Coordinates of C-alpha atoms in Angstrom, one line a residue:
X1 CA 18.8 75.2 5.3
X2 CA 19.6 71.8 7.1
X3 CA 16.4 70.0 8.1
X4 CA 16.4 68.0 11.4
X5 CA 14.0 64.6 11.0
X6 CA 11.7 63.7 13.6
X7 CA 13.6 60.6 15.0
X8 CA 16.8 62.5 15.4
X9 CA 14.4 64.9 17.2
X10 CA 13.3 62.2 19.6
X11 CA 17.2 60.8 20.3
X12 CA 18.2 64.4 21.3
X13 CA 14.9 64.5 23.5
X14 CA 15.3 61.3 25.3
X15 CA 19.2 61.8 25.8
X16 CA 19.0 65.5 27.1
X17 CA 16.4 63.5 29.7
X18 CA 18.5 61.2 30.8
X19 CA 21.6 63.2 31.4
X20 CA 19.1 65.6 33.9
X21 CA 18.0 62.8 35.5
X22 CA 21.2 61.5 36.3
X23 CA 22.6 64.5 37.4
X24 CA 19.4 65.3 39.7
X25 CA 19.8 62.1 41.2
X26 CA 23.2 61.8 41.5
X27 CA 22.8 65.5 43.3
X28 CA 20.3 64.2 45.2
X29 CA 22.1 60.8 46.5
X30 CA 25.1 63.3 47.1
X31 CA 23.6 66.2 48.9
X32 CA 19.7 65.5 49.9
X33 CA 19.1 62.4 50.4
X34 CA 19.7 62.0 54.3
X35 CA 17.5 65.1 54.5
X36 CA 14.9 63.3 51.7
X37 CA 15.3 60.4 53.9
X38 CA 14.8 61.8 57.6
X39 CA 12.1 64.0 56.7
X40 CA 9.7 61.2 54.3
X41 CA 7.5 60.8 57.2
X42 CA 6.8 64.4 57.5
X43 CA 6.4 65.4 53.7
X44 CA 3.5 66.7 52.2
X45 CA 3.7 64.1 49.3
X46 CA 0.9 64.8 46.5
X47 CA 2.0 61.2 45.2
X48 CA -1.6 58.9 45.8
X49 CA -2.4 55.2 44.9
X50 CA 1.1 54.2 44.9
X51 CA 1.5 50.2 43.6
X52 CA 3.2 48.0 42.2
X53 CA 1.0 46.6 39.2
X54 CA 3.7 43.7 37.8
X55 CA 6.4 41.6 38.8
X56 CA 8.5 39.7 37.3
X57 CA 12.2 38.3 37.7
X58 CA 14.1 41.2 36.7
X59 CA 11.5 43.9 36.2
X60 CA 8.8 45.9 38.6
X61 CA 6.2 48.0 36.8
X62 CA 5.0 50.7 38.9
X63 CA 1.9 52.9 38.9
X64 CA 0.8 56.3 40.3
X65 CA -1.5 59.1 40.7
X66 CA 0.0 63.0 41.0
X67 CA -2.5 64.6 43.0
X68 CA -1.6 68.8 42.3
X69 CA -4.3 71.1 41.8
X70 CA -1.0 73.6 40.2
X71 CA 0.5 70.6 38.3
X72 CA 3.5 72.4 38.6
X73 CA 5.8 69.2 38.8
X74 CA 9.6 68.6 36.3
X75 CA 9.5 65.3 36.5
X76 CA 9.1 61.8 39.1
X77 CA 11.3 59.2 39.6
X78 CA 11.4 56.2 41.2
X79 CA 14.3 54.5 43.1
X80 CA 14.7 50.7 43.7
X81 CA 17.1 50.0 47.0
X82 CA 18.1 46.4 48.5
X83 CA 15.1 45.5 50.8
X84 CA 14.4 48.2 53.4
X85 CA 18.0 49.7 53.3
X86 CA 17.4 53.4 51.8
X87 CA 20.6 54.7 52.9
X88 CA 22.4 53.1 49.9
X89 CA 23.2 53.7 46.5
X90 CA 19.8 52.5 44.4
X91 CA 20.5 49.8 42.3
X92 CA 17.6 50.4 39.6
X93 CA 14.9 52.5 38.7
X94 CA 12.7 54.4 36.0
X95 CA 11.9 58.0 35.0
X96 CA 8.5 60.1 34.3
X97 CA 8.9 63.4 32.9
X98 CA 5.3 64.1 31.4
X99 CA 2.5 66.0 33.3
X100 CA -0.3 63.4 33.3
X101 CA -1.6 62.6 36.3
X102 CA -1.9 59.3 36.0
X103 CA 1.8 57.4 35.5
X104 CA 4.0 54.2 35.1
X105 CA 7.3 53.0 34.8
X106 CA 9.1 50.0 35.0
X107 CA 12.2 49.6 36.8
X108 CA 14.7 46.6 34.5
X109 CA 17.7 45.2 35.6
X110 CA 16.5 43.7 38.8
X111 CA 17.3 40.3 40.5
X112 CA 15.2 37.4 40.6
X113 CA 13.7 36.2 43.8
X114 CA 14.8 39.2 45.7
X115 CA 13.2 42.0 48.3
X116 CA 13.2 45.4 47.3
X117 CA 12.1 49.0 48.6
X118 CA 11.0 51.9 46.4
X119 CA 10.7 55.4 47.3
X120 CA 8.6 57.8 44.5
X121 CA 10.0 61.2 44.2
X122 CA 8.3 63.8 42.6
X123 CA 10.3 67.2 41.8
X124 CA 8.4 69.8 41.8
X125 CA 8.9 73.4 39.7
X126 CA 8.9 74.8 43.3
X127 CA 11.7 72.7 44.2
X128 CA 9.9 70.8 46.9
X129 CA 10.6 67.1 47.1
X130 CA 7.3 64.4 47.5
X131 CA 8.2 61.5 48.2
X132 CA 6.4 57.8 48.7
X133 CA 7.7 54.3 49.6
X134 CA 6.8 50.7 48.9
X135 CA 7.9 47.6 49.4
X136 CA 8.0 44.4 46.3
X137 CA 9.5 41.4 45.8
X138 CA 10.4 39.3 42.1
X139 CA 9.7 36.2 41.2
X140 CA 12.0 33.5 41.2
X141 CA 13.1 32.9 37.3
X142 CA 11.1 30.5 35.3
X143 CA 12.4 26.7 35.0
X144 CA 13.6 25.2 32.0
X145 CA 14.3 21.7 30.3
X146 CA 10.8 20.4 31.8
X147 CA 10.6 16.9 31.0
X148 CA 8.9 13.8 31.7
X149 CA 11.2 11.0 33.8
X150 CA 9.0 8.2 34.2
X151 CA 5.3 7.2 33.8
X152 CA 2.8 4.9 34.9
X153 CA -0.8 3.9 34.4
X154 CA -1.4 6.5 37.1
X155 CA 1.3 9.1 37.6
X156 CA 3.7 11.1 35.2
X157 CA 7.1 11.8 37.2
X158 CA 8.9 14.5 35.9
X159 CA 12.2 16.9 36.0
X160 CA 13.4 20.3 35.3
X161 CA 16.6 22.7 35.0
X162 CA 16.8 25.7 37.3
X163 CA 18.9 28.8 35.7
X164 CA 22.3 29.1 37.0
X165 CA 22.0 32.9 38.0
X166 CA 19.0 32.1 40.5
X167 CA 18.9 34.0 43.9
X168 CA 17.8 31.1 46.6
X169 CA 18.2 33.3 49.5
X170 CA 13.9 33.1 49.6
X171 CA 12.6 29.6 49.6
X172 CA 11.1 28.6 46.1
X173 CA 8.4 26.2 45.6
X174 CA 8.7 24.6 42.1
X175 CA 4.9 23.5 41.4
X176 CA 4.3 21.2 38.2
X177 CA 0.5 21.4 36.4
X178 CA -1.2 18.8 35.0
X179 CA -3.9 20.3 32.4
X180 CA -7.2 19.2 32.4
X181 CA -6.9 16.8 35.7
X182 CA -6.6 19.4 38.3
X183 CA -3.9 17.6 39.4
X184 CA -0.2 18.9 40.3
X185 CA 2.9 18.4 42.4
X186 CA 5.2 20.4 44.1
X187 CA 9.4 20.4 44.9
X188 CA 11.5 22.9 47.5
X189 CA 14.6 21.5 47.3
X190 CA 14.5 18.8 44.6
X191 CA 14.2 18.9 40.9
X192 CA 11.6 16.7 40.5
X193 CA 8.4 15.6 41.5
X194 CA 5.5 13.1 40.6
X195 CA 1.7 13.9 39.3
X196 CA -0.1 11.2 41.1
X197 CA -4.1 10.6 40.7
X198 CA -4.4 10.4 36.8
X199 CA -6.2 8.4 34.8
X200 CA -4.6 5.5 32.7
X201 CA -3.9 5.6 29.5
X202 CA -4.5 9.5 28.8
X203 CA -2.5 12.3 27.6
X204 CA -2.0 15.8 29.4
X205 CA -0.1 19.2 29.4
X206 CA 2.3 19.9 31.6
X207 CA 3.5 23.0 32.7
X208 CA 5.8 24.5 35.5
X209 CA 6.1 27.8 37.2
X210 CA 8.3 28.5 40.4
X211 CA 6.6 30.5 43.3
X212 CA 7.8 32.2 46.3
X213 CA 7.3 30.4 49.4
X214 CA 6.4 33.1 51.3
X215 CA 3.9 34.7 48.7
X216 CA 2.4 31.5 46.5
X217 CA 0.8 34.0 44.2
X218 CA 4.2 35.5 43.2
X219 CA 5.2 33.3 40.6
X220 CA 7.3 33.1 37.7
X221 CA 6.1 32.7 34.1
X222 CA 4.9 29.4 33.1
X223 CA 7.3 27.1 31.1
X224 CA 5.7 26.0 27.6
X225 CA 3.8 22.8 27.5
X226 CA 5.2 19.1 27.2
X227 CA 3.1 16.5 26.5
X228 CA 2.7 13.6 29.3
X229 CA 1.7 10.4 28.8
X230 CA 0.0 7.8 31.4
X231 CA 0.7 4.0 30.4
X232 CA -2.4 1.9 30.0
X233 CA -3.5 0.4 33.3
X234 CA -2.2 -2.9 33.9
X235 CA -4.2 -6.0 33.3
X236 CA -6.2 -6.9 36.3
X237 CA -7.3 -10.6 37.7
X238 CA -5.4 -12.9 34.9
X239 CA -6.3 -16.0 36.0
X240 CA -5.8 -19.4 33.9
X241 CA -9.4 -21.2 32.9
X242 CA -8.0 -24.7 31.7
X243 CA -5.0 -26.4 31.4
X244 CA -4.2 -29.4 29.0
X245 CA -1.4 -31.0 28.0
X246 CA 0.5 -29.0 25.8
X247 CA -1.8 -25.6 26.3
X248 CA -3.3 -23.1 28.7
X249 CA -6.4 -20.6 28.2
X250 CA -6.0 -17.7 30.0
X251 CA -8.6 -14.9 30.7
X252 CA -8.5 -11.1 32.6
X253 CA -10.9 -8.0 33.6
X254 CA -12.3 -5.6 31.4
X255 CA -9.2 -2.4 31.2
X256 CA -10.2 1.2 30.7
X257 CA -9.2 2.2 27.5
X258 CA -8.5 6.3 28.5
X259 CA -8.1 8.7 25.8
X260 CA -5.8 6.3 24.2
X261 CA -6.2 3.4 21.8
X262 CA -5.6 0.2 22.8
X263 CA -2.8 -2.0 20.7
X264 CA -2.7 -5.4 21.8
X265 CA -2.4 -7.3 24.9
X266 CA -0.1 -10.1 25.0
X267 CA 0.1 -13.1 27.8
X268 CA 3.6 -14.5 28.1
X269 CA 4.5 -17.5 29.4
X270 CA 8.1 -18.9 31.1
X271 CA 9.0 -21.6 33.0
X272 CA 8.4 -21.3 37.3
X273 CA 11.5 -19.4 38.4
X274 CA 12.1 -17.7 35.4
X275 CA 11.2 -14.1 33.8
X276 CA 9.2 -12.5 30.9
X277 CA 12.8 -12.4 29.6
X278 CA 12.7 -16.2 28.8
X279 CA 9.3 -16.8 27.4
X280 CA 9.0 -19.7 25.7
X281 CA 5.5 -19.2 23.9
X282 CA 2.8 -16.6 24.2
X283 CA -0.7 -15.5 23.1
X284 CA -1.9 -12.2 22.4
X285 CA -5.9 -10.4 21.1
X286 CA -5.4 -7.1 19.2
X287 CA -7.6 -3.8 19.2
X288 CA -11.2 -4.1 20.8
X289 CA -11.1 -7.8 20.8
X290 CA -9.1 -7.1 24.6
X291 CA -12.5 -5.8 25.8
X292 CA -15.1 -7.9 24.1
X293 CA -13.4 -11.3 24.0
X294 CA -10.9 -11.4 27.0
X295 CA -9.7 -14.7 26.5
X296 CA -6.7 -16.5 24.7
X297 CA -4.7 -19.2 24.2
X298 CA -1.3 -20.2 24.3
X299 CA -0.4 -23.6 22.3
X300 CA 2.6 -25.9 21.9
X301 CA 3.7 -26.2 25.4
X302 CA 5.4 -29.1 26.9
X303 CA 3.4 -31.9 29.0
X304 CA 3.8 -32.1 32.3
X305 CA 5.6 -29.0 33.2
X306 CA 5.2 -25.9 35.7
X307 CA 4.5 -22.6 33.9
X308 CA 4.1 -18.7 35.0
X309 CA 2.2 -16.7 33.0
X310 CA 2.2 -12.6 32.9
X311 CA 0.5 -10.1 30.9
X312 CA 1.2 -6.5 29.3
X313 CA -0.9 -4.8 27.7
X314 CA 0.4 -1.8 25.4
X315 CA -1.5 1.5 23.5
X316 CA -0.1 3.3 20.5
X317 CA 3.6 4.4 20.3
X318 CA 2.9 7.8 22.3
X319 CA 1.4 6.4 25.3
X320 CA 3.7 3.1 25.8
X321 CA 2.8 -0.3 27.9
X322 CA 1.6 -0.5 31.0
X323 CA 3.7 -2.8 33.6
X324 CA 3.4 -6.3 34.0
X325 CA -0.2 -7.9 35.4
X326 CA -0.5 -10.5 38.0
X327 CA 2.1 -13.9 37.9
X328 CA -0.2 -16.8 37.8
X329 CA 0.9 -20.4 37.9
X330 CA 0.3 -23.4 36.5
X331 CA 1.1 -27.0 35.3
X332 CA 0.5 -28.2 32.0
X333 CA -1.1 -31.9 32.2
X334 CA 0.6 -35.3 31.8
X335 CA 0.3 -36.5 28.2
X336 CA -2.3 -38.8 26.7
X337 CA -0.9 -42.2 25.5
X338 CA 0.1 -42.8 22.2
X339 CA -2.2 -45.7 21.5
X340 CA -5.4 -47.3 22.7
X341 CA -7.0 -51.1 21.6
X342 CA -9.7 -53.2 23.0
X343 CA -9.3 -56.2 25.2
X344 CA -12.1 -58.5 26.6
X345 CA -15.7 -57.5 25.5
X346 CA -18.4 -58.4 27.5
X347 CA -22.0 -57.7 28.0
X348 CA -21.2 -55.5 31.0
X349 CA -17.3 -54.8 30.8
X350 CA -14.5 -54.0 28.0
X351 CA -11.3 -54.2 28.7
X352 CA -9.3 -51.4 27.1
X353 CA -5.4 -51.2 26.9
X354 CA -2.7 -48.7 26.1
X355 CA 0.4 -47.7 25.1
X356 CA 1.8 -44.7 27.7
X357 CA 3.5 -42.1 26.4
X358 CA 5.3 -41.5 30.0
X359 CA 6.1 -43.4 32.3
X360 CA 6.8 -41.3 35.5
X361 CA 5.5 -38.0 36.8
X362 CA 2.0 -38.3 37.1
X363 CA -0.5 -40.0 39.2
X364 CA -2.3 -42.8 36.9
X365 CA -5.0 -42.8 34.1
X366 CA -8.4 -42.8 33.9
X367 CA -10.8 -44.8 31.2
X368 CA -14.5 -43.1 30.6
X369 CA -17.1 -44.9 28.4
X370 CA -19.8 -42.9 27.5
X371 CA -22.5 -44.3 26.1
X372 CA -23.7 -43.3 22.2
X373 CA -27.3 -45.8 22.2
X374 CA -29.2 -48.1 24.8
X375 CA -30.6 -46.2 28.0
X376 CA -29.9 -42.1 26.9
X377 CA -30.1 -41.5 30.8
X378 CA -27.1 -43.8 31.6
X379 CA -24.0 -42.1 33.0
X380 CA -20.9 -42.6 31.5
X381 CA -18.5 -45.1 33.7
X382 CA -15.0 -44.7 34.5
X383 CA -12.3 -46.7 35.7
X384 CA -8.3 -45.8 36.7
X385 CA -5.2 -47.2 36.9
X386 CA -1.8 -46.3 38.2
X387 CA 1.0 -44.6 36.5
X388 CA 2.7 -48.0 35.9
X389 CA 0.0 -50.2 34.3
X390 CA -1.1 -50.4 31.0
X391 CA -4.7 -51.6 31.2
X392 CA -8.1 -51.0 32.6
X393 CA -11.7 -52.8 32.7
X394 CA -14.7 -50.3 32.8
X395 CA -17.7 -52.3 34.1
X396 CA -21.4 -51.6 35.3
X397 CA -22.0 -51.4 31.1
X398 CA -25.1 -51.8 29.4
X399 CA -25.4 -54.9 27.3
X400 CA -25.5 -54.6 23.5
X401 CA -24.8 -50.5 23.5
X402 CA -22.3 -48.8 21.9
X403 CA -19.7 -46.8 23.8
X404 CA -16.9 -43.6 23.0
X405 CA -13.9 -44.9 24.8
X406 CA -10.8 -42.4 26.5
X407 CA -7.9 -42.5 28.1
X408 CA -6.5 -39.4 29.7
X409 CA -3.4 -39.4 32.0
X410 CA -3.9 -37.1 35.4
X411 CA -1.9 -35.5 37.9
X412 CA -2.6 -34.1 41.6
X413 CA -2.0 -30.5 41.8
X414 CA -0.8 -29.1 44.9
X415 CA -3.7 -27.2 45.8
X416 CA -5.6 -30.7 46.1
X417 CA -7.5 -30.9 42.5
X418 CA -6.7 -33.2 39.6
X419 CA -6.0 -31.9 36.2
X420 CA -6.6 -34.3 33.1
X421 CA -4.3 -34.6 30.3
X422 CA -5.9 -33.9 26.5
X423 CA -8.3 -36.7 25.0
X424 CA -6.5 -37.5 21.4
X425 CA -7.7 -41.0 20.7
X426 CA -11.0 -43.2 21.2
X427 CA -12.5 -46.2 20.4
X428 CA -16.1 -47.1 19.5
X429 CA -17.0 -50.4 20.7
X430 CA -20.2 -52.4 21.7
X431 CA -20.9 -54.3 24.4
X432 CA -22.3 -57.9 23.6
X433 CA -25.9 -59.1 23.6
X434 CA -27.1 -60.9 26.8
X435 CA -28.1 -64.6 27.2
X436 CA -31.8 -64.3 27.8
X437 CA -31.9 -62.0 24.6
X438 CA -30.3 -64.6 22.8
X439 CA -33.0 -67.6 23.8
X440 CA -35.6 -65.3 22.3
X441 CA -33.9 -65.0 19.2
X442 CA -34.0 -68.8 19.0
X443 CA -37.6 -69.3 20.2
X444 CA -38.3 -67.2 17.3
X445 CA -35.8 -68.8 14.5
X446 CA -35.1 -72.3 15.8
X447 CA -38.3 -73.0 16.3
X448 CA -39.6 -72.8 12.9
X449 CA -37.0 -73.9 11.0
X450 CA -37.7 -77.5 13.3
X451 CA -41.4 -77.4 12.0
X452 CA -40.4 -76.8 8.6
X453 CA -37.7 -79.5 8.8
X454 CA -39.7 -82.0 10.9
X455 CA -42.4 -81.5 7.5
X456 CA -39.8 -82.3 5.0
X457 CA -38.7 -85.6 6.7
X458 CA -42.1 -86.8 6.5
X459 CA -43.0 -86.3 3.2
X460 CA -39.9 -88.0 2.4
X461 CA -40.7 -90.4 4.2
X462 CA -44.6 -90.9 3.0
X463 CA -44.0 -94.0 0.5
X464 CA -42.3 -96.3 3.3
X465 CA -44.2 -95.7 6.4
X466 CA -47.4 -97.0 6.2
X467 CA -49.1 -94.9 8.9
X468 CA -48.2 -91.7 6.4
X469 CA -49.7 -93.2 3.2
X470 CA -53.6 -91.8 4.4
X471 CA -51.7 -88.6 4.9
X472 CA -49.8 -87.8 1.9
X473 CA -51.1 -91.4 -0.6
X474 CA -54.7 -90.4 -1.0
X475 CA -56.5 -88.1 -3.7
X476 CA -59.8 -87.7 -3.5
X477 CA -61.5 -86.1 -6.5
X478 CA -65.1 -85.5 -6.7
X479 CA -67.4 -84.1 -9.9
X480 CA -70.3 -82.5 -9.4
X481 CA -72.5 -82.9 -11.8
X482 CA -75.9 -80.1 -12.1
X483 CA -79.2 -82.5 -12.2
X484 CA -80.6 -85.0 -10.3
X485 CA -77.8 -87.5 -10.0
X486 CA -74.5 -87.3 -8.0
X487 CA -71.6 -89.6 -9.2
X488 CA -68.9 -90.1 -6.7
X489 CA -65.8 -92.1 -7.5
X490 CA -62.7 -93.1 -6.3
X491 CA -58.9 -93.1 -7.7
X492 CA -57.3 -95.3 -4.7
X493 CA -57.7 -98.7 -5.4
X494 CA -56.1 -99.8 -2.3
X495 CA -58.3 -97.7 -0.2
X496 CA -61.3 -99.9 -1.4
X497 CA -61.7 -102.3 1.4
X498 CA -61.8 -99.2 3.8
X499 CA -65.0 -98.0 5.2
X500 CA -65.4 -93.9 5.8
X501 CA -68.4 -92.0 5.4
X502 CA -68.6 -89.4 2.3
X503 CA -70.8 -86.4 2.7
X504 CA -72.7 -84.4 -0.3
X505 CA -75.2 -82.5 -1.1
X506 CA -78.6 -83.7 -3.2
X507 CA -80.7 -81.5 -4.6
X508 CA -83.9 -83.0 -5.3
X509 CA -86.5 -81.4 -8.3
X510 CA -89.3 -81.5 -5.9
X511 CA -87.3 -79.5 -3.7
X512 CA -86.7 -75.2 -3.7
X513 CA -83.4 -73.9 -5.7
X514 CA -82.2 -72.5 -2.0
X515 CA -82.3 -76.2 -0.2
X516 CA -80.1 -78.3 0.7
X517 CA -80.1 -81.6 1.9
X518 CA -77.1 -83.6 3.3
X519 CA -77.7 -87.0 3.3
X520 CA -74.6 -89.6 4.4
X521 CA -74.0 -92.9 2.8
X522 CA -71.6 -95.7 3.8
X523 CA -68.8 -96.7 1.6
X524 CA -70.3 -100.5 1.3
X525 CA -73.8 -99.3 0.3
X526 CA -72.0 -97.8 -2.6

């Protein structure tokens, strides 16, 4: 006994099906079908809800409804001919043999972007013939080798492939997606297009599908997702702050930092006339420093010289730099000179002098003073000389106050301002004391040294000039002695033939402890 397995069962099945249905159709295309043909408008077709359910570029599925109350049907077929020409050979189709009512096929081996008409035929046990039409078209074959051309802060341009075998007799609109922007653009005839509207500094998906012209909603299968990249957005309003003599501080507006991380930003600066190319020094802030501190400096620059500055500001690897900012220009300052000294000091002028470190170029100098004691209200004074000398007097000064003393080199710009060089040296100096200030320090020391000296002559003197014996010659002693008596005496012998009065007190025993009595006596009674 041989046994037959069920998949050698299904082969036989399917192949017996296949050779009837090419022999009924090949019958049919033979024999019938310029009778199938004339007569489809007048058919009693029990074929209902005839559609097309999916499209694609080589492929039509197709849906039905047998409507037989005998369900006495062999088998339905459909037929795919070029666009609304019948009378032809078909050049696809699909085959139904079961008895459901409710069917599908799908109908391979099509061409992309073309027209097609159908006609369902039903064979029925009673050998009549239903028949039903409809019209389709496939979609255009989906692009390949999407890719991203070019970027900016705010667009992502990009390119594609279209296959070789593509039918182009219908217009196809190639439309490219951005994900998550709502944004998209759109090529006919080119192979490339550009997403305009993003936002800086972000990532996206991309996608691309080509559509019919005629039918936007017939479109091909989306292509698989690339990754697009905006640049950062470039740096906005760089302006320079200050300018000195051998550097420049630059500052910008706040960036929007996207779904991206800002890297660095980084100012570059060239000589006017040049490019980014030739830099010769730059500055740069890293990370969120570009937000909060938006400032920086670039150093070591030459005196004296007209600069162009430019900035670029870049995100991590994936996302790139964003195109250069604003050109700004400016001139670096003359430089200071190499040496300062005092001249002349007076009580309301110094004279300061200096060795110049160039000699052409620039306009002059100027000298400020400012003041470190005296009046703290006074304003600091200035004076300038040209390029070519070497000396200046500040006056107006306050007597006896200390000053700070610079000496800066300056230049007209052309837009009318001045710009002052760096301040590198100074001198501390002080203004000498006026002469009325200087009488009062004599009144107040001269003076008594004159007394003082004036008193030492004399008593040097006291032995040899008579009128200064009484003065310095004379001691006068006097005892007191408690009791009744008084004794008065005298050491001067030569002051004996003198008469001056003496005057003491007596305190008589008749009289009360808290008396006293002065009485005077001559010098010849005694």
């Amino acid at each position: 006994m041989t046994y037959i397995t069920s998949d050698l069962l299904r082969t036989i099945r399917l192949f017996i099906l296949l050779f009837v249905v090419v022999s009924e159709s090949s019958t049919l295309f033979s024999t019938e079908i310029s009778d199938l043909i004339s007569g489809y408008n007048n058919t009693q077709t029990v074929i209902k809800d005839l559609k097309v359910t999916e499209v694609k570029d080589t492929s039509a599925k197709f849906s039905w409804v047998v409507n037989s109350v005998s369900n006495e049907w062999k088998n339905t077929t459909i037929y795919v001919f070029p666009d609304k020409n019948l009378t032809t050979n078909p050049v696809s189709g699909c085959h139904v043999t079961d008895e459901n009512a409710e069917q599908t096929c799908t109908a391979e081996n099509l061409f992309s972007n073309t027209r097609y008409s159908s006609l369902c035929v039903v064979f029925e046990k009673s050998a009549n013939v239903s028949l039903a039409r409809i019209d389709f078209q496939t979609t255009p074959q989906k692009p390949h080798n999407l890719k991203v051309s070019s970027r900016t802060d705010i667009s992502i341009s990009v390119s594609w492939e279209i296959p070789e075998n593509e039918v182009t007799t219908s217009p196809i609109r190639y439309i490219v997606k951005a994900t998550g922007a709502d944004q998209e653009c759109a090529s006919e005839e080119s192979k490339s297009c550009k997403i305009m509207s993003l936002t800086p500094n972000t990532a996206y998906d991309l996608t691309i599908e080509a559509c019919s012209v005629d039918n936007l909603s017939l479109c091909s299968e989306k292509s698989g997702i690339v990754k697009g990249f905006t640049t950062p957005a470039a740096v906005q309003d760089l302006q320079v702050d200050n300018v000195g003599s051998r550097k420049a501080i630059f500052s910008w507006s706040d960036i929007p930092n996207g779904s991206g991380e800002l890297k660095n930003l980084t100012v570059y600066v060239f000589s006017r006339g040049s490019s980014k190319n030739e830099t010769v020094n730059k500055c740069y802030v890293i990370g969120s420093n570009i937000n909060s501190m938006r400032t920086c400096t670039a150093m070591a620059l030459s005196p004296n010289v007209q600069y162009s500055a430019t900035a670029v500001i870049c995100s991590n690897d994936d996302y790139g730099c964003s195109v250069d900012s604003n050109a700004v220009d400016f001139q670096t300052a003359p430089p200071a000179p190499v040496q300062i000294t005092a001249g002349a000091i007076g009580t309301k002028y110094i004279e300061v002098r200096w060795t110049p470190a160039l000699i052409q170029g620039f306009d002059g100098y100027q000298v400020v003073a400012i003041p470190l004691s005296g009046n703290p209200q006074a304003k600091p004074q200035t004076c300038n000389a040209a390029a070519s000398e070497k000396s200046c007097v500040i006056r107006n000064l306050q007597s006896a106050t200390r000053y700070t003393i610079t000496v800066v080199a300056y230049i007209k710009t052309s837009d009318g301002k001045t710009l002052y060089g760096d301040t590198i040296l100074f001198l501390n100096l002080r203004t000498d004391v006026e002469t009325y200030f200087r009488n009062i320090i004599a009144v107040f020391i001269l003076i008594p040294l004159f007394i003082l000296l004036t008193f030492l002559i004399l008593f040097a003197l006291r032995n040899r000039i008579p009128a200064l014996h009484r003065l310095f010659n004379r001691k006068l002693e006097v005892d007191i002695v408690p009791g009744p008596m008084t004794t008065i005496s005298f050491n001067d012998a030569k002051a004996l033939d003198q008469q001056f009065q003496l005057d003491f007190l007596e305190n008589p025993q008749d009289l009360p402890p808290t008396s006293n009595q002065v009485k005077k006596f001559s010098t010849e009674l005694i």
